[in-house]
mmCIF file of C-alpha atoms and ligand atoms in Angstrom:
data_model
loop_
_atom_site.group_PDB
_atom_site.id
_atom_site.type_symbol
_atom_site.label_atom_id
_atom_site.label_comp_id
_atom_site.label_asym_id
_atom_site.label_seq_id
_atom_site.Cartn_x
_atom_site.Cartn_y
_atom_site.Cartn_z
ATOM 1 C CA UNK T 35 239.861 256.745 -60.527
ATOM 2 C CA UNK T 36 239.404 256.709 -56.774
ATOM 3 C CA UNK T 37 240.367 253.409 -55.156
ATOM 4 C CA UNK T 38 238.902 251.053 -52.565
ATOM 5 C CA UNK T 39 241.619 250.466 -49.975
ATOM 6 C CA UNK T 40 241.944 248.109 -47.026
ATOM 7 C CA UNK T 41 244.367 249.808 -44.623
ATOM 8 C CA UNK T 42 245.086 247.872 -41.454
ATOM 9 C CA UNK T 43 247.695 246.766 -38.980
ATOM 10 C CA UNK T 44 248.247 243.035 -38.637
ATOM 11 C CA UNK T 45 250.425 240.428 -36.983
ATOM 12 C CA UNK T 46 252.979 238.246 -38.719
ATOM 13 C CA UNK T 47 250.497 235.378 -38.581
ATOM 14 C CA UNK T 48 247.687 237.339 -40.183
ATOM 15 C CA UNK T 49 245.444 238.599 -37.395
ATOM 16 C CA UNK T 50 244.044 242.107 -36.929
ATOM 17 C CA UNK T 51 242.818 241.605 -33.338
ATOM 18 C CA UNK T 52 243.265 238.911 -30.737
ATOM 19 C CA UNK T 53 240.505 236.440 -29.888
ATOM 20 C CA UNK T 54 239.065 238.914 -27.335
ATOM 21 C CA UNK T 55 238.944 241.733 -29.925
ATOM 22 C CA UNK T 56 241.842 243.442 -28.191
ATOM 23 C CA UNK T 57 244.487 245.560 -29.930
ATOM 24 C CA UNK T 58 246.792 245.757 -26.901
ATOM 25 C CA UNK T 59 249.470 243.911 -28.875
ATOM 26 C CA UNK T 60 249.390 246.703 -31.483
ATOM 27 C CA UNK T 61 249.787 249.549 -29.024
ATOM 28 C CA UNK T 62 252.614 247.693 -27.269
ATOM 29 C CA UNK T 63 254.647 247.632 -30.494
ATOM 30 C CA UNK T 64 257.089 250.569 -30.819
ATOM 31 C CA UNK T 65 255.798 253.482 -32.905
ATOM 32 C CA UNK T 66 258.359 256.260 -33.159
ATOM 33 C CA UNK T 67 258.170 257.475 -36.737
ATOM 34 C CA UNK T 68 256.575 260.826 -37.466
ATOM 35 C CA UNK T 69 254.393 259.336 -40.190
ATOM 36 C CA UNK T 70 254.039 255.819 -38.942
ATOM 37 C CA UNK T 71 253.034 253.444 -41.743
ATOM 38 C CA UNK T 72 252.214 256.123 -44.319
ATOM 39 C CA UNK T 73 249.135 257.230 -42.386
ATOM 40 C CA UNK T 74 249.213 260.893 -43.493
ATOM 41 C CA UNK T 75 249.633 259.950 -47.145
ATOM 42 C CA UNK T 76 246.872 257.367 -46.918
ATOM 43 C CA UNK T 77 244.269 259.300 -44.959
ATOM 44 C CA UNK T 78 244.726 262.403 -47.132
ATOM 45 C CA UNK T 79 243.145 260.537 -50.052
ATOM 46 C CA UNK T 80 240.276 258.995 -48.096
ATOM 47 C CA UNK T 81 236.646 260.139 -48.154
ATOM 48 C CA UNK T 82 234.096 257.490 -47.144
ATOM 49 C CA UNK T 83 234.955 254.916 -44.495
ATOM 50 C CA UNK T 84 233.245 251.604 -43.854
ATOM 51 C CA UNK T 85 233.508 249.120 -41.001
ATOM 52 C CA UNK T 86 231.755 246.139 -39.433
ATOM 53 C CA UNK T 87 229.892 246.090 -36.146
ATOM 54 C CA UNK T 88 232.721 244.617 -34.043
ATOM 55 C CA UNK T 89 235.163 247.266 -35.203
ATOM 56 C CA UNK T 90 232.635 250.044 -34.569
ATOM 57 C CA UNK T 91 231.945 248.681 -31.085
ATOM 58 C CA UNK T 92 235.694 248.559 -30.397
ATOM 59 C CA UNK T 93 235.984 252.224 -31.372
ATOM 60 C CA UNK T 94 233.011 253.180 -29.162
ATOM 61 C CA UNK T 95 234.324 251.152 -26.227
ATOM 62 C CA UNK T 96 237.938 252.206 -26.351
ATOM 63 C CA UNK T 97 237.559 255.884 -27.075
ATOM 64 C CA UNK T 98 234.295 256.745 -25.347
ATOM 65 C CA UNK T 99 233.068 258.315 -28.581
ATOM 66 C CA UNK T 100 229.367 258.467 -27.683
ATOM 67 C CA UNK T 101 229.977 260.938 -24.875
ATOM 68 C CA UNK T 102 232.915 262.599 -26.580
ATOM 69 C CA UNK T 103 232.296 262.847 -30.354
ATOM 70 C CA UNK T 104 235.237 265.215 -30.719
ATOM 71 C CA UNK T 105 237.472 262.166 -30.304
ATOM 72 C CA UNK T 106 236.007 260.744 -33.515
ATOM 73 C CA UNK T 107 236.719 263.993 -35.371
ATOM 74 C CA UNK T 108 240.265 264.076 -33.982
ATOM 75 C CA UNK T 109 240.888 260.689 -35.637
ATOM 76 C CA UNK T 110 238.695 260.785 -38.731
ATOM 77 C CA UNK T 111 237.744 264.451 -39.272
ATOM 78 C CA UNK T 112 234.374 264.834 -41.027
ATOM 79 C CA UNK T 113 234.548 261.692 -43.156
ATOM 80 C CA UNK T 114 231.206 259.886 -43.393
ATOM 81 C CA UNK T 115 231.282 256.324 -42.075
ATOM 82 C CA UNK T 116 229.044 253.384 -43.054
ATOM 83 C CA UNK T 117 228.689 250.676 -40.385
ATOM 84 C CA UNK T 118 227.457 247.188 -41.297
ATOM 85 C CA UNK T 119 225.343 245.497 -38.634
ATOM 86 C CA UNK T 120 222.200 243.415 -38.172
ATOM 87 C CA UNK T 121 221.646 245.120 -34.820
ATOM 88 C CA UNK T 122 220.721 248.584 -33.637
ATOM 89 C CA UNK T 123 223.977 250.216 -32.535
ATOM 90 C CA UNK T 124 224.348 253.586 -30.814
ATOM 91 C CA UNK T 125 225.143 256.502 -33.135
ATOM 92 C CA UNK T 126 227.814 259.041 -32.246
ATOM 93 C CA UNK T 127 226.059 262.382 -31.786
ATOM 94 C CA UNK T 128 226.801 264.935 -34.544
ATOM 95 C CA UNK T 129 228.940 262.415 -36.496
ATOM 96 C CA UNK T 130 227.845 261.184 -39.951
ATOM 97 C CA UNK T 131 227.452 257.451 -39.227
ATOM 98 C CA UNK T 132 225.146 255.478 -41.555
ATOM 99 C CA UNK T 133 224.025 252.021 -40.433
ATOM 100 C CA UNK T 134 223.582 249.497 -43.236
ATOM 101 C CA UNK T 135 223.123 245.767 -43.705
ATOM 102 C CA UNK T 136 223.263 243.088 -46.400
ATOM 103 C CA UNK T 137 224.766 243.334 -49.892
ATOM 104 C CA UNK T 138 227.835 245.582 -50.026
ATOM 105 C CA UNK T 139 227.228 246.647 -53.653
ATOM 106 C CA UNK T 140 224.463 249.242 -53.095
ATOM 107 C CA UNK T 141 226.456 250.585 -50.156
ATOM 108 C CA UNK T 142 229.528 250.921 -52.380
ATOM 109 C CA UNK T 143 227.391 252.857 -54.893
ATOM 110 C CA UNK T 144 226.161 255.147 -52.118
ATOM 111 C CA UNK T 145 229.692 255.802 -50.859
ATOM 112 C CA UNK T 146 230.987 256.437 -54.366
ATOM 113 C CA UNK T 147 228.128 258.855 -55.096
ATOM 114 C CA UNK T 148 228.733 260.720 -51.819
ATOM 115 C CA UNK T 149 232.396 261.536 -52.561
ATOM 116 C CA UNK T 150 233.243 260.411 -56.110
ATOM 117 C CA UNK T 151 236.836 261.664 -56.163
ATOM 118 C CA UNK T 152 237.962 260.223 -52.857
ATOM 119 C CA UNK T 153 239.258 256.777 -51.989
ATOM 120 C CA UNK T 154 237.075 254.475 -49.889
ATOM 121 C CA UNK T 155 238.689 253.102 -46.733
ATOM 122 C CA UNK T 156 237.649 249.590 -45.761
ATOM 123 C CA UNK T 157 238.556 249.758 -42.072
ATOM 124 C CA UNK T 158 237.716 246.090 -41.423
ATOM 125 C CA UNK T 159 237.143 243.480 -40.216
ATOM 126 C CA UNK T 160 238.484 240.906 -42.562
ATOM 127 C CA UNK T 161 235.261 239.221 -43.639
ATOM 128 C CA UNK T 162 233.635 242.544 -44.533
ATOM 129 C CA UNK T 163 236.651 243.318 -46.725
ATOM 130 C CA UNK T 164 236.168 239.827 -48.195
ATOM 131 C CA UNK T 165 232.571 240.731 -49.043
ATOM 132 C CA UNK T 166 233.830 243.789 -50.936
ATOM 133 C CA UNK T 167 236.337 241.599 -52.777
ATOM 134 C CA UNK T 168 233.627 239.032 -53.585
ATOM 135 C CA UNK T 169 231.726 241.913 -55.193
ATOM 136 C CA UNK T 170 234.821 243.035 -57.159
ATOM 137 C CA UNK T 171 235.245 246.170 -55.098
ATOM 138 C CA UNK T 172 238.700 245.910 -53.535
ATOM 139 C CA UNK T 173 241.639 247.631 -55.278
ATOM 140 C CA UNK T 174 244.454 247.914 -52.734
ATOM 141 C CA UNK T 175 245.680 246.510 -49.438
ATOM 142 C CA UNK T 176 247.924 248.559 -47.116
ATOM 143 C CA UNK T 177 249.330 246.292 -44.410
ATOM 144 C CA UNK T 178 251.238 247.500 -41.381
ATOM 145 C CA UNK T 179 252.858 244.268 -40.210
ATOM 146 C CA UNK T 180 253.945 244.277 -36.587
ATOM 147 C CA UNK T 181 256.565 241.986 -35.029
ATOM 148 C CA UNK T 182 253.852 240.063 -33.203
ATOM 149 C CA UNK T 183 252.523 236.508 -33.402
ATOM 150 C CA UNK T 184 249.179 235.792 -31.714
ATOM 151 C CA UNK T 185 248.298 232.260 -32.763
ATOM 152 C CA UNK T 186 244.583 233.094 -32.900
ATOM 153 C CA UNK T 187 242.293 236.050 -33.404
ATOM 154 C CA UNK T 188 240.329 238.004 -36.000
ATOM 155 C CA UNK T 189 241.580 237.098 -39.483
ATOM 156 C CA UNK T 190 243.112 239.645 -41.843
ATOM 157 C CA UNK T 191 241.145 238.576 -44.912
ATOM 158 C CA UNK T 192 239.488 235.157 -44.810
ATOM 159 C CA UNK T 193 239.393 234.551 -48.553
ATOM 160 C CA UNK T 194 241.592 232.726 -51.059
ATOM 161 C CA UNK T 195 243.334 235.406 -53.130
ATOM 162 C CA UNK T 196 246.503 234.149 -54.802
ATOM 163 C CA UNK T 197 249.360 235.954 -56.527
ATOM 164 C CA UNK T 198 247.392 235.804 -59.780
ATOM 165 C CA UNK T 199 245.420 238.690 -58.348
ATOM 166 C CA UNK T 200 247.771 240.213 -55.759
ATOM 167 C CA UNK T 201 250.808 242.266 -56.741
ATOM 168 C CA UNK T 202 253.229 243.706 -54.226
ATOM 169 C CA UNK T 203 253.634 247.336 -55.289
ATOM 170 C CA UNK T 204 255.712 248.769 -52.487
ATOM 171 C CA UNK T 205 257.531 247.788 -49.303
ATOM 172 C CA UNK T 206 258.414 250.287 -46.609
ATOM 173 C CA UNK T 207 260.130 249.844 -43.299
ATOM 174 C CA UNK T 208 259.768 252.167 -40.326
ATOM 175 C CA UNK T 209 260.963 251.260 -36.857
ATOM 176 C CA UNK T 210 259.529 247.844 -36.085
ATOM 177 C CA UNK T 211 256.819 248.028 -38.726
ATOM 178 C CA UNK T 212 256.935 246.584 -42.213
ATOM 179 C CA UNK T 213 254.451 248.144 -44.575
ATOM 180 C CA UNK T 214 253.290 246.311 -47.655
ATOM 181 C CA UNK T 215 251.160 247.967 -50.315
ATOM 182 C CA UNK T 216 249.487 245.527 -52.681
ATOM 183 C CA UNK T 217 247.319 245.966 -55.755
ATOM 184 C CA UNK T 218 244.332 243.658 -56.039
ATOM 185 C CA UNK T 219 243.302 242.726 -59.573
ATOM 186 C CA UNK T 220 239.677 241.932 -60.374
ATOM 187 C CA UNK T 221 238.586 238.295 -60.592
ATOM 188 C CA UNK T 222 238.538 236.762 -64.089
HETATM 189 N N1 NAP Z 453 244.465 245.917 -36.583
HETATM 190 C C1 NAP Z 453 243.704 246.877 -37.055
HETATM 191 O O1 NAP Z 453 244.191 247.910 -37.521
HETATM 192 C C2 NAP Z 453 242.210 246.656 -37.071
HETATM 193 C C3 NAP Z 453 241.447 247.257 -38.074
HETATM 194 C C4 NAP Z 453 240.073 247.014 -38.086
HETATM 195 C C5 NAP Z 453 239.496 246.208 -37.120
HETATM 196 N N2 NAP Z 453 240.277 245.673 -36.143
HETATM 197 C C6 NAP Z 453 239.689 244.794 -35.110
HETATM 198 O O2 NAP Z 453 239.459 243.529 -35.714
HETATM 199 C C7 NAP Z 453 238.263 242.940 -35.191
HETATM 200 C C8 NAP Z 453 237.350 242.650 -36.374
HETATM 201 O O3 NAP Z 453 236.185 242.058 -35.924
HETATM 202 P P1 NAP Z 453 235.298 241.099 -36.866
HETATM 203 O O4 NAP Z 453 236.166 240.098 -37.518
HETATM 204 O O5 NAP Z 453 234.154 240.649 -36.008
HETATM 205 O O6 NAP Z 453 234.783 242.034 -38.031
HETATM 206 P P2 NAP Z 453 233.825 243.330 -38.161
HETATM 207 O O7 NAP Z 453 233.651 243.505 -39.632
HETATM 208 O O8 NAP Z 453 234.343 244.471 -37.397
HETATM 209 O O9 NAP Z 453 232.420 242.903 -37.508
HETATM 210 C C9 NAP Z 453 231.721 241.786 -37.991
HETATM 211 C C10 NAP Z 453 230.248 242.066 -37.792
HETATM 212 O O10 NAP Z 453 229.812 243.082 -38.695
HETATM 213 C C11 NAP Z 453 228.467 242.829 -39.076
HETATM 214 N N3 NAP Z 453 228.426 242.585 -40.522
HETATM 215 C C12 NAP Z 453 229.449 242.210 -41.355
HETATM 216 N N4 NAP Z 453 228.994 242.123 -42.608
HETATM 217 C C13 NAP Z 453 227.680 242.442 -42.585
HETATM 218 C C14 NAP Z 453 226.680 242.554 -43.578
HETATM 219 N N5 NAP Z 453 226.934 242.324 -44.872
HETATM 220 N N6 NAP Z 453 225.426 242.934 -43.185
HETATM 221 C C15 NAP Z 453 225.163 243.207 -41.889
HETATM 222 N N7 NAP Z 453 226.072 243.120 -40.901
HETATM 223 C C16 NAP Z 453 227.318 242.738 -41.247
HETATM 224 C C17 NAP Z 453 228.025 241.607 -38.292
HETATM 225 O O11 NAP Z 453 227.569 242.130 -37.053
HETATM 226 P P3 NAP Z 453 226.178 241.814 -36.322
HETATM 227 O O12 NAP Z 453 225.463 240.769 -37.123
HETATM 228 O O13 NAP Z 453 226.601 241.321 -34.987
HETATM 229 O O14 NAP Z 453 225.456 243.087 -36.230
HETATM 230 C C18 NAP Z 453 229.343 240.885 -38.065
HETATM 231 O O15 NAP Z 453 229.314 239.999 -36.970
HETATM 232 C C19 NAP Z 453 237.709 243.952 -34.196
HETATM 233 O O16 NAP Z 453 238.134 243.615 -32.894
HETATM 234 C C20 NAP Z 453 238.360 245.271 -34.588
HETATM 235 O O17 NAP Z 453 238.497 246.164 -33.502
HETATM 236 C C21 NAP Z 453 241.622 245.855 -36.123
#
């Protein structure tokens, strides 16, 4: 069965961006490995992607995707991407971006129907992933922990999920990054 996976980089104190939505701290960290953090293995199984408005706006802002859609394809190939927002956001020409809002469950059904055999990548942010977990639609977490402490920022996953539901399946270490892969069990 295809899985719903939250793959993200984070700090030691559990943030995925600083309080200004910057990822400078992530790009400063050394990345030397050929397959840093299991990216090739992970992305090979992914079909649909989903992200929140802030993450989408970060991508647009930092990679100039609207004027250069090829940059999107260089990162994500032809995977369809669902973007949650209450606002009207700019599409990326020729890229399959679908803007949605509200309950995550019908969106999950749509993503599953689009590519039934592929994993779904929850890109972030943390609360959107929490909404998927609230709906019982989060199976795995892939964390690339960096040797960074920020003290404040965008939270990794602002929910209470204890070890009754979280099982550490694998730990990997490459350069300065510690990768944790966790299984998330359904709520009782
Ligand atoms: N470290 C990493 O690898 C990594 C990975 C992913 C993201 N990030 C960064 O982390 C930060 C995450 O930002 P964030 O915490 O603000 O989360 P986000 O999920 O990117 O954006 C939150 C916004 O998404 C919209 N949204 C969420 N759920 C919705 C729903 N059910 N219906 C309609 N709209 C909904 C709302 O936008 P509106 O109401 O404003 O439209 C909400 O304010 C970003 O800076 C991003 O670049 C880092």
